[in-house]
C-alpha atoms as one frame of an Amber mdcrd trajectory, in Angstrom:
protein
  49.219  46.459  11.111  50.803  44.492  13.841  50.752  40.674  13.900  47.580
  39.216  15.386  48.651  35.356  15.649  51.583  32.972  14.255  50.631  30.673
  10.829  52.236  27.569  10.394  53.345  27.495   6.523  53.073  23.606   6.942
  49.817  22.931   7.658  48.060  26.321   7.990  47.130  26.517  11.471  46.820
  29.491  13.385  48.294  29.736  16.373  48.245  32.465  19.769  51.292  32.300
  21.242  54.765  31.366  21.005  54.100  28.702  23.724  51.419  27.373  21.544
  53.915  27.025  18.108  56.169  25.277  20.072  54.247  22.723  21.349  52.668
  22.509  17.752  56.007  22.349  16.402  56.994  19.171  18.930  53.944  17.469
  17.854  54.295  17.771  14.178  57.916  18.341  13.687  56.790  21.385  11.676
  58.800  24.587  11.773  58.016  27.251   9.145  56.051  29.920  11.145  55.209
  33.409   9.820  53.247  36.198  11.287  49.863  36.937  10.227  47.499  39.858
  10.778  44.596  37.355  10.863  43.354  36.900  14.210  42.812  33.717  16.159
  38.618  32.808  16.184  37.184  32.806  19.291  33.645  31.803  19.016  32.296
  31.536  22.681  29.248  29.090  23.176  26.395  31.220  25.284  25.373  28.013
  26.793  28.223  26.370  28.550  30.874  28.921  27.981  33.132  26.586  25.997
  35.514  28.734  23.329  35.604  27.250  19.759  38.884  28.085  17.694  37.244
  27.389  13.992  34.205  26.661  11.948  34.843  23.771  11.941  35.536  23.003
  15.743  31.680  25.306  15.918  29.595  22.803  13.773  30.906  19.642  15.842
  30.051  20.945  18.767  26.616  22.046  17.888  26.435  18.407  17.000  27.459
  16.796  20.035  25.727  19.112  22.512  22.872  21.033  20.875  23.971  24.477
  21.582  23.355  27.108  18.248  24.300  30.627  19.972  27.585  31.112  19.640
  29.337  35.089  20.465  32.178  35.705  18.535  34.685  37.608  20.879  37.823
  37.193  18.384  38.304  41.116  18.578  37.929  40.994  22.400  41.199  38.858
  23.090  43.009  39.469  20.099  46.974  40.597  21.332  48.958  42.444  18.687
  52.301  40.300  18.544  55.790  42.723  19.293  58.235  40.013  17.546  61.111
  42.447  19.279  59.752  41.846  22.754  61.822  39.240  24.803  60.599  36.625
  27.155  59.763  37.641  30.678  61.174  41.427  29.525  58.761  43.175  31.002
  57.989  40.554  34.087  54.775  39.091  33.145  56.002  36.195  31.221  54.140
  37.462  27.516  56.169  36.521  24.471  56.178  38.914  21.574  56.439  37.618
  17.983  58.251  39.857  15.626  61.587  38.425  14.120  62.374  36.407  16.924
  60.881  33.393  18.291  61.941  31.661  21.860  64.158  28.905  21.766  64.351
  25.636  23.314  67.533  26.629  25.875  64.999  30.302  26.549  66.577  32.271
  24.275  65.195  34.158  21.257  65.822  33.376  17.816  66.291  35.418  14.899
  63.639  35.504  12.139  64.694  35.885   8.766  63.884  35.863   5.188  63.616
  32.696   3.795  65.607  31.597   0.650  64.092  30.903  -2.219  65.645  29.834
  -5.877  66.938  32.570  -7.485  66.100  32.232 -10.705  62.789  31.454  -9.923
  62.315  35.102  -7.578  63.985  36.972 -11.126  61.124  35.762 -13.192  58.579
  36.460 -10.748  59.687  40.043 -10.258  60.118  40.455 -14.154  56.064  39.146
 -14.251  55.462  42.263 -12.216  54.734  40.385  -9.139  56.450  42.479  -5.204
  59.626  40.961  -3.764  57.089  39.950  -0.634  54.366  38.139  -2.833  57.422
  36.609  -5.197  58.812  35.536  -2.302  56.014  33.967  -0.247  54.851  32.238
  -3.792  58.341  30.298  -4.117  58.632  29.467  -0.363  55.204  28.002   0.081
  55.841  26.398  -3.316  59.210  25.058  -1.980  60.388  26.524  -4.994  59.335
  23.690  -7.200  58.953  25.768 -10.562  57.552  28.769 -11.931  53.627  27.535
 -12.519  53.785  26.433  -8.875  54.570  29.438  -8.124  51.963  31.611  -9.954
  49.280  28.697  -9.487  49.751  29.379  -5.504  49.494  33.108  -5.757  46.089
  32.517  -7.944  44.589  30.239  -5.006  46.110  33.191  -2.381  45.565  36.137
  -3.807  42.690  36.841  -1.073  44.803  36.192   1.914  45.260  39.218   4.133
  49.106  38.981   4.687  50.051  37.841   1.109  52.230  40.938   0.518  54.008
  40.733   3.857  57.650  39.190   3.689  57.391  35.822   5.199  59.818  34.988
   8.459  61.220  31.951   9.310  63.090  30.739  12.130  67.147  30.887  11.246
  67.952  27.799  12.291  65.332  26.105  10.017  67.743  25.708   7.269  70.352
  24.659   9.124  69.262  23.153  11.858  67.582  19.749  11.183  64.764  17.806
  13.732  67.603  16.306  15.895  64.768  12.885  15.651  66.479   9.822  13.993
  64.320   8.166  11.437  63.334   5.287  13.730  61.774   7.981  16.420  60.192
   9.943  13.216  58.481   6.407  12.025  57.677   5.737  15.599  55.853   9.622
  16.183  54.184   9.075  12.778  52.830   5.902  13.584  51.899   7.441  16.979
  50.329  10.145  14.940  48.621   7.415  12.600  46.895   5.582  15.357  45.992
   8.836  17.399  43.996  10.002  14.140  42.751   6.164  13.617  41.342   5.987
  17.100  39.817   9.607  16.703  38.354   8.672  13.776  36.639   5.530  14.977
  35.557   7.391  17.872  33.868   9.741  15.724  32.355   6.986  13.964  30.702
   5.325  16.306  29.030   8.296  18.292  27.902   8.934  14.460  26.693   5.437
  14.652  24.898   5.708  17.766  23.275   9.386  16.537  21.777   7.390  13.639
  20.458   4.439  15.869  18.948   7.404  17.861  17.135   8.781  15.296  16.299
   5.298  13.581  14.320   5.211  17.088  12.802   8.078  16.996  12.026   7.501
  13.583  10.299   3.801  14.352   8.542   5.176  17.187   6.986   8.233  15.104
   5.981   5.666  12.262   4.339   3.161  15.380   2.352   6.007  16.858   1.084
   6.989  13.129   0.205   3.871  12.636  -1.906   3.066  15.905  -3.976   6.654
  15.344  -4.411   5.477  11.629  -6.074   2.183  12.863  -7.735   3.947  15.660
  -9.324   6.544  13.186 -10.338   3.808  11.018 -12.013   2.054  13.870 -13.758
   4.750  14.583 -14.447   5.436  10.953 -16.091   1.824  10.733 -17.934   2.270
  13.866 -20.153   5.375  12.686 -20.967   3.387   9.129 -22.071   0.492  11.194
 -23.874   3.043  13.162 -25.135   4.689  10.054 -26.218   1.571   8.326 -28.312
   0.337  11.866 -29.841   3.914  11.795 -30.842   3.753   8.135 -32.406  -0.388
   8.713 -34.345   1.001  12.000 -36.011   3.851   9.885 -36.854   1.707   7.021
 -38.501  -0.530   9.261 -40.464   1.860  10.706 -41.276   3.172   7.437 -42.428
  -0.704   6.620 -44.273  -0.802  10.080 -46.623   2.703   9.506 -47.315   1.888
   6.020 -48.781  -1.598   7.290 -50.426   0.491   9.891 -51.800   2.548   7.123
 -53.082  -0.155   4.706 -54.741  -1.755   7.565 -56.680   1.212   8.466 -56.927
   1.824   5.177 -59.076  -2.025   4.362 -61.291  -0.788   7.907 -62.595   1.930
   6.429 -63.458  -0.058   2.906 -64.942  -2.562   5.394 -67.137  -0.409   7.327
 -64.986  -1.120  10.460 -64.249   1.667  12.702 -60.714   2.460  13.388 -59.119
   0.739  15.628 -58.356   1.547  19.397 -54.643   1.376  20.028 -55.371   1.550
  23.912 -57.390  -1.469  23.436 -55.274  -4.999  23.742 -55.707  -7.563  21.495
 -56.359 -10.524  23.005 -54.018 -13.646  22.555 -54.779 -15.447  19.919 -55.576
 -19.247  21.085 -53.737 -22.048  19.453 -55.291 -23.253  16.537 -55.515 -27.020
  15.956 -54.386 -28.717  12.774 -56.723 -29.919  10.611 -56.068 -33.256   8.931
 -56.795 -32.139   4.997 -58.172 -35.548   3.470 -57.736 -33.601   0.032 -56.017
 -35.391  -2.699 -51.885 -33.619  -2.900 -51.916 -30.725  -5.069 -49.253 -31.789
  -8.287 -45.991 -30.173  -8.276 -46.601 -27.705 -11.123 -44.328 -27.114 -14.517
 -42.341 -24.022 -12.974 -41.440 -25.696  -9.633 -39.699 -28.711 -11.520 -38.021
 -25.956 -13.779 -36.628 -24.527 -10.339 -35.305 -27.600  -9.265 -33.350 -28.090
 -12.639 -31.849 -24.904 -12.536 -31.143 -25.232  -8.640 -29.708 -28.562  -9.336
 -27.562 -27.137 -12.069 -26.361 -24.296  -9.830 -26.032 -26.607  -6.937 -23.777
 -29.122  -8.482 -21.728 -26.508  -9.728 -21.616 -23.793  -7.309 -18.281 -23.655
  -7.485 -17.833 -22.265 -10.859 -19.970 -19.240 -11.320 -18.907 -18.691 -14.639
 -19.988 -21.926 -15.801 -23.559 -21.728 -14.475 -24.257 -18.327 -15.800 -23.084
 -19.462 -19.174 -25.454 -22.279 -18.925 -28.240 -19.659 -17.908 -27.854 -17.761
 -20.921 -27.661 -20.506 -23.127 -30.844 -21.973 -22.055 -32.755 -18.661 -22.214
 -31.157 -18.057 -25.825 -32.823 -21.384 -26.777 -36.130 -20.499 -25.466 -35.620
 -16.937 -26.297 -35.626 -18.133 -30.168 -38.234 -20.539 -30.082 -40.427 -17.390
 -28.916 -39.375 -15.536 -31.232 -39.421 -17.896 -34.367 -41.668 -20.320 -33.428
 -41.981 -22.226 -37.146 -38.502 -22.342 -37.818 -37.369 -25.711 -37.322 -34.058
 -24.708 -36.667 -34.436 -23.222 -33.579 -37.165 -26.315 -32.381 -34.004 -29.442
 -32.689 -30.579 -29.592 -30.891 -28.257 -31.940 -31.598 -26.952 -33.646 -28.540
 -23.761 -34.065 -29.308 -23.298 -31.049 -30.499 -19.641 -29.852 -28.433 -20.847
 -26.398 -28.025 -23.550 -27.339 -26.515 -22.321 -30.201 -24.580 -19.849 -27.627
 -23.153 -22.532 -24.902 -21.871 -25.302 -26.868 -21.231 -25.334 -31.247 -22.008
 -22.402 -31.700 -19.570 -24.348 -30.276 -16.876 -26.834 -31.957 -14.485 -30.418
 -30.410 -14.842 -29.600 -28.747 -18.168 -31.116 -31.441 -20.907 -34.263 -32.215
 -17.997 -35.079 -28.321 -18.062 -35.346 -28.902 -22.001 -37.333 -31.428 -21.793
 -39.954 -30.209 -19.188 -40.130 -27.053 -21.762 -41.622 -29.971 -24.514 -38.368
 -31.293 -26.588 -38.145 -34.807 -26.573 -35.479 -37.196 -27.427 -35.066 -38.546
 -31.184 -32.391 -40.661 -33.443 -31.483 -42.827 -30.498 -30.899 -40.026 -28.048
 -28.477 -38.025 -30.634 -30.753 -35.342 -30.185 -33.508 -33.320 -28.980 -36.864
 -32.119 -30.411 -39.921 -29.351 -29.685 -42.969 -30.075 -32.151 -44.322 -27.478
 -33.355 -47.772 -28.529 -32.312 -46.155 -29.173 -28.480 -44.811 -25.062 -28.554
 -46.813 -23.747 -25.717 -46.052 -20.419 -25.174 -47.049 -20.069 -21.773 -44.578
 -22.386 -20.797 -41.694 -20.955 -22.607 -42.565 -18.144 -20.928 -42.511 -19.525
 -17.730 -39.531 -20.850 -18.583 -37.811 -17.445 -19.188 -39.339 -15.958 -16.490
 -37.363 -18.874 -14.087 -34.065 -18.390 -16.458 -34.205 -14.366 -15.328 -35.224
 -15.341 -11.577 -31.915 -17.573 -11.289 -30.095 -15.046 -13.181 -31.206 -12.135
 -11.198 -31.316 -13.579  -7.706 -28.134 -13.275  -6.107 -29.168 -16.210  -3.087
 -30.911 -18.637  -6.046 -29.775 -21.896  -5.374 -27.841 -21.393  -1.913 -30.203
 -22.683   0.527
């Protein structure tokens, strides 16, 4: 099969033309070129026309532009390469590639066979390995030993034109780059930077790519979060609706069962029902009566209030506290209830630390005691309920408060 394109056995690259090896070959300095049945990619982009060579040269510019349909027209404007066809031999300026490649001064030069160690090409051959795959192995190698050798046959076992003889220019060998080492340090530095600045260009439109998306990203997170808050507003808005409907209809259920138990005390009465057309008069103001009655005595369970709302009050801001000074109080009178004859349960030592913590150290807690019946004894030490002076009713009263307080979530707050 005739050559499709021209490899450089430097680097790799495939190239179209003759025109195109040269200029590679001023660029790079590189000069091993062999023909290749392997055609030249030409991946068109169906969106803005522009050819892509590669892969490679494909994916970047998917990512700079967008585009994804891609026709590959590689067979389309593939040229078989005649290596024996001269330059402007036929009068429309193509260049052939065969054994022959065009010179600097327009001329052709002679492709040839290049050479390769000896000794090295023997072994190969004795291995069982063609003269063209021997040779290709040691040249590509640069003939640096045997594994090399065999190691780059392994890796290029695959490629289409590894048993075709390799060709290289005749003048490689001999002919050196006519550069001087100061001009071949100044193109590599040249080289250096121009990959350098490439690179840093590719960095930064990577850079601003990212900062794109970190935008997009922020402003995707911003409107989740405002239709989160706006759902929960909403959410919060129907409970509170909810919770107004629910009150209304419990009211109304409170207003028709007063309705009810007043109709209900007419009829026990004798009274007939009443008119709702009919409207009630306003009631006149009633004037206050002086009472000249004597005051009515604050009675045993309002005092027991106050001690426990003092106790609460003067602590309200330890919860704990109170509560434990709650149940501690109605475990005393709980006792006495329950065993009223044991003695035991009747006398508390004062100074007792227990009870000093839960109860003595607290304002209200010895006075509710005392208004259940103990009195003080042994110079205030402690505390004592005769059993003669156990009135149940009261220490029943007095439990009943103990649970109130307990119970009563508002107890003490107002």
């Amino acid at each position: 099969m005739a050559g499709l394109s021209l490899r450089c056995g430097d680097c790799g690259l495939q190239l179209k033309t003759v025109e195109e090896a040269q200029e590679h070959a001023e660029r790079t300095s590189h000069s091993n070129f062999v023909e290749s049945t392997e055609a030249v990619l030409n991946l068109v982009c169906s969106t803005c026309g522009k050819p892509c060579r590669s892969k490679t040269e494909m994916d970047l510019h998917t990512k700079r532009t967008g585009h994804l349909d891609f026709v590959d027209k590689t067979l389309e404007t593939a040229k078989p390469i005649d290596l024996e066809k001269e330059v402007g031999k036929d009068g429309d300026g193509d260049v052939g590639r065969g054994d022959r490649t065009e010179g600097g001064n327009g001329q052709l030069d002679e492709m040839v066979v290049p050479k390769v160690d000896e000794k090295l090409f023997e072994e190969l051959k004795t291995m069982g390995f063609s003269e063209a795959r021997a040779t290709r192995a040691l040249h590509y190698s640069k003939n640096t030993s045997l594994e090399d050798s065999i190691n780059w046959i392994a890796e290029h076992e695959n490629d289409t034109d590894i048993d075709q003889m390799p060709l290289v220019s005749a003048k490689t060998d001999s002919k050196k780059p006519s550069l001087t080492p100061e001009e071949i340090k100044i193109k590599a530095q040249e080289l250096r930077e121009r990959a350098r600045k490439k690179k840093e260009e590719e960095e930064r439109r990577m850079e601003r790519e990212r900062e794109k998306e970190r935008i997009r990203m922020g402003k995707e997170l911003l409107e989740a979060k405002k239709s989160e808050e706006a759902n929960e507003r909403k959410r919060l808005m129907f409970l509170r609706q909810a919770e107004k409907d629910e009150e209304k209809r419990a009211r109304e259920k409170i207003r028709q069962k007063l309705e009810e138990d007043k109709a209900e005390r007419r009829r026990k009465l004798g009274l007939p029902p009443e008119d709702p057309g009919v409207i009630k008069p306003s009631a006149h103001p009633v004037q206050e009566k002086k009472s000249f009655l004597p005051i009515k005595p604050v009675t045993k369970g309002e005092q027991m209030r106050d001690c426990l709302r003092t106790l609460k009050q003067t602590h309200k801001d330890d919860d704990a506290k109170v509560k434990k000074a709650f149940q501690t109080l109605l475990t005393y009178i709980g006792n006495i209830v329950k065993n009223p004859n044991e003695e035991k349960f009747r006398k508390i030592r004062l100074t007792n630390p227990s009870f000093q913590d839960r109860v003595g150290s607290l304002k209200g807690g010895v006075e509710f005691l005392q208004i259940c019946g103990f009195e003080k004894l042994d110079g205030d030490e402690s505390i004592f309920l005769a059993r003669d002076k156990v009135d149940m009713s009261v220490l029943n009263m007095a439990g009943s408060e103990i649970n109130s307080a307990i119970s009563n979530p508002f107890f003490g707050i107002l």
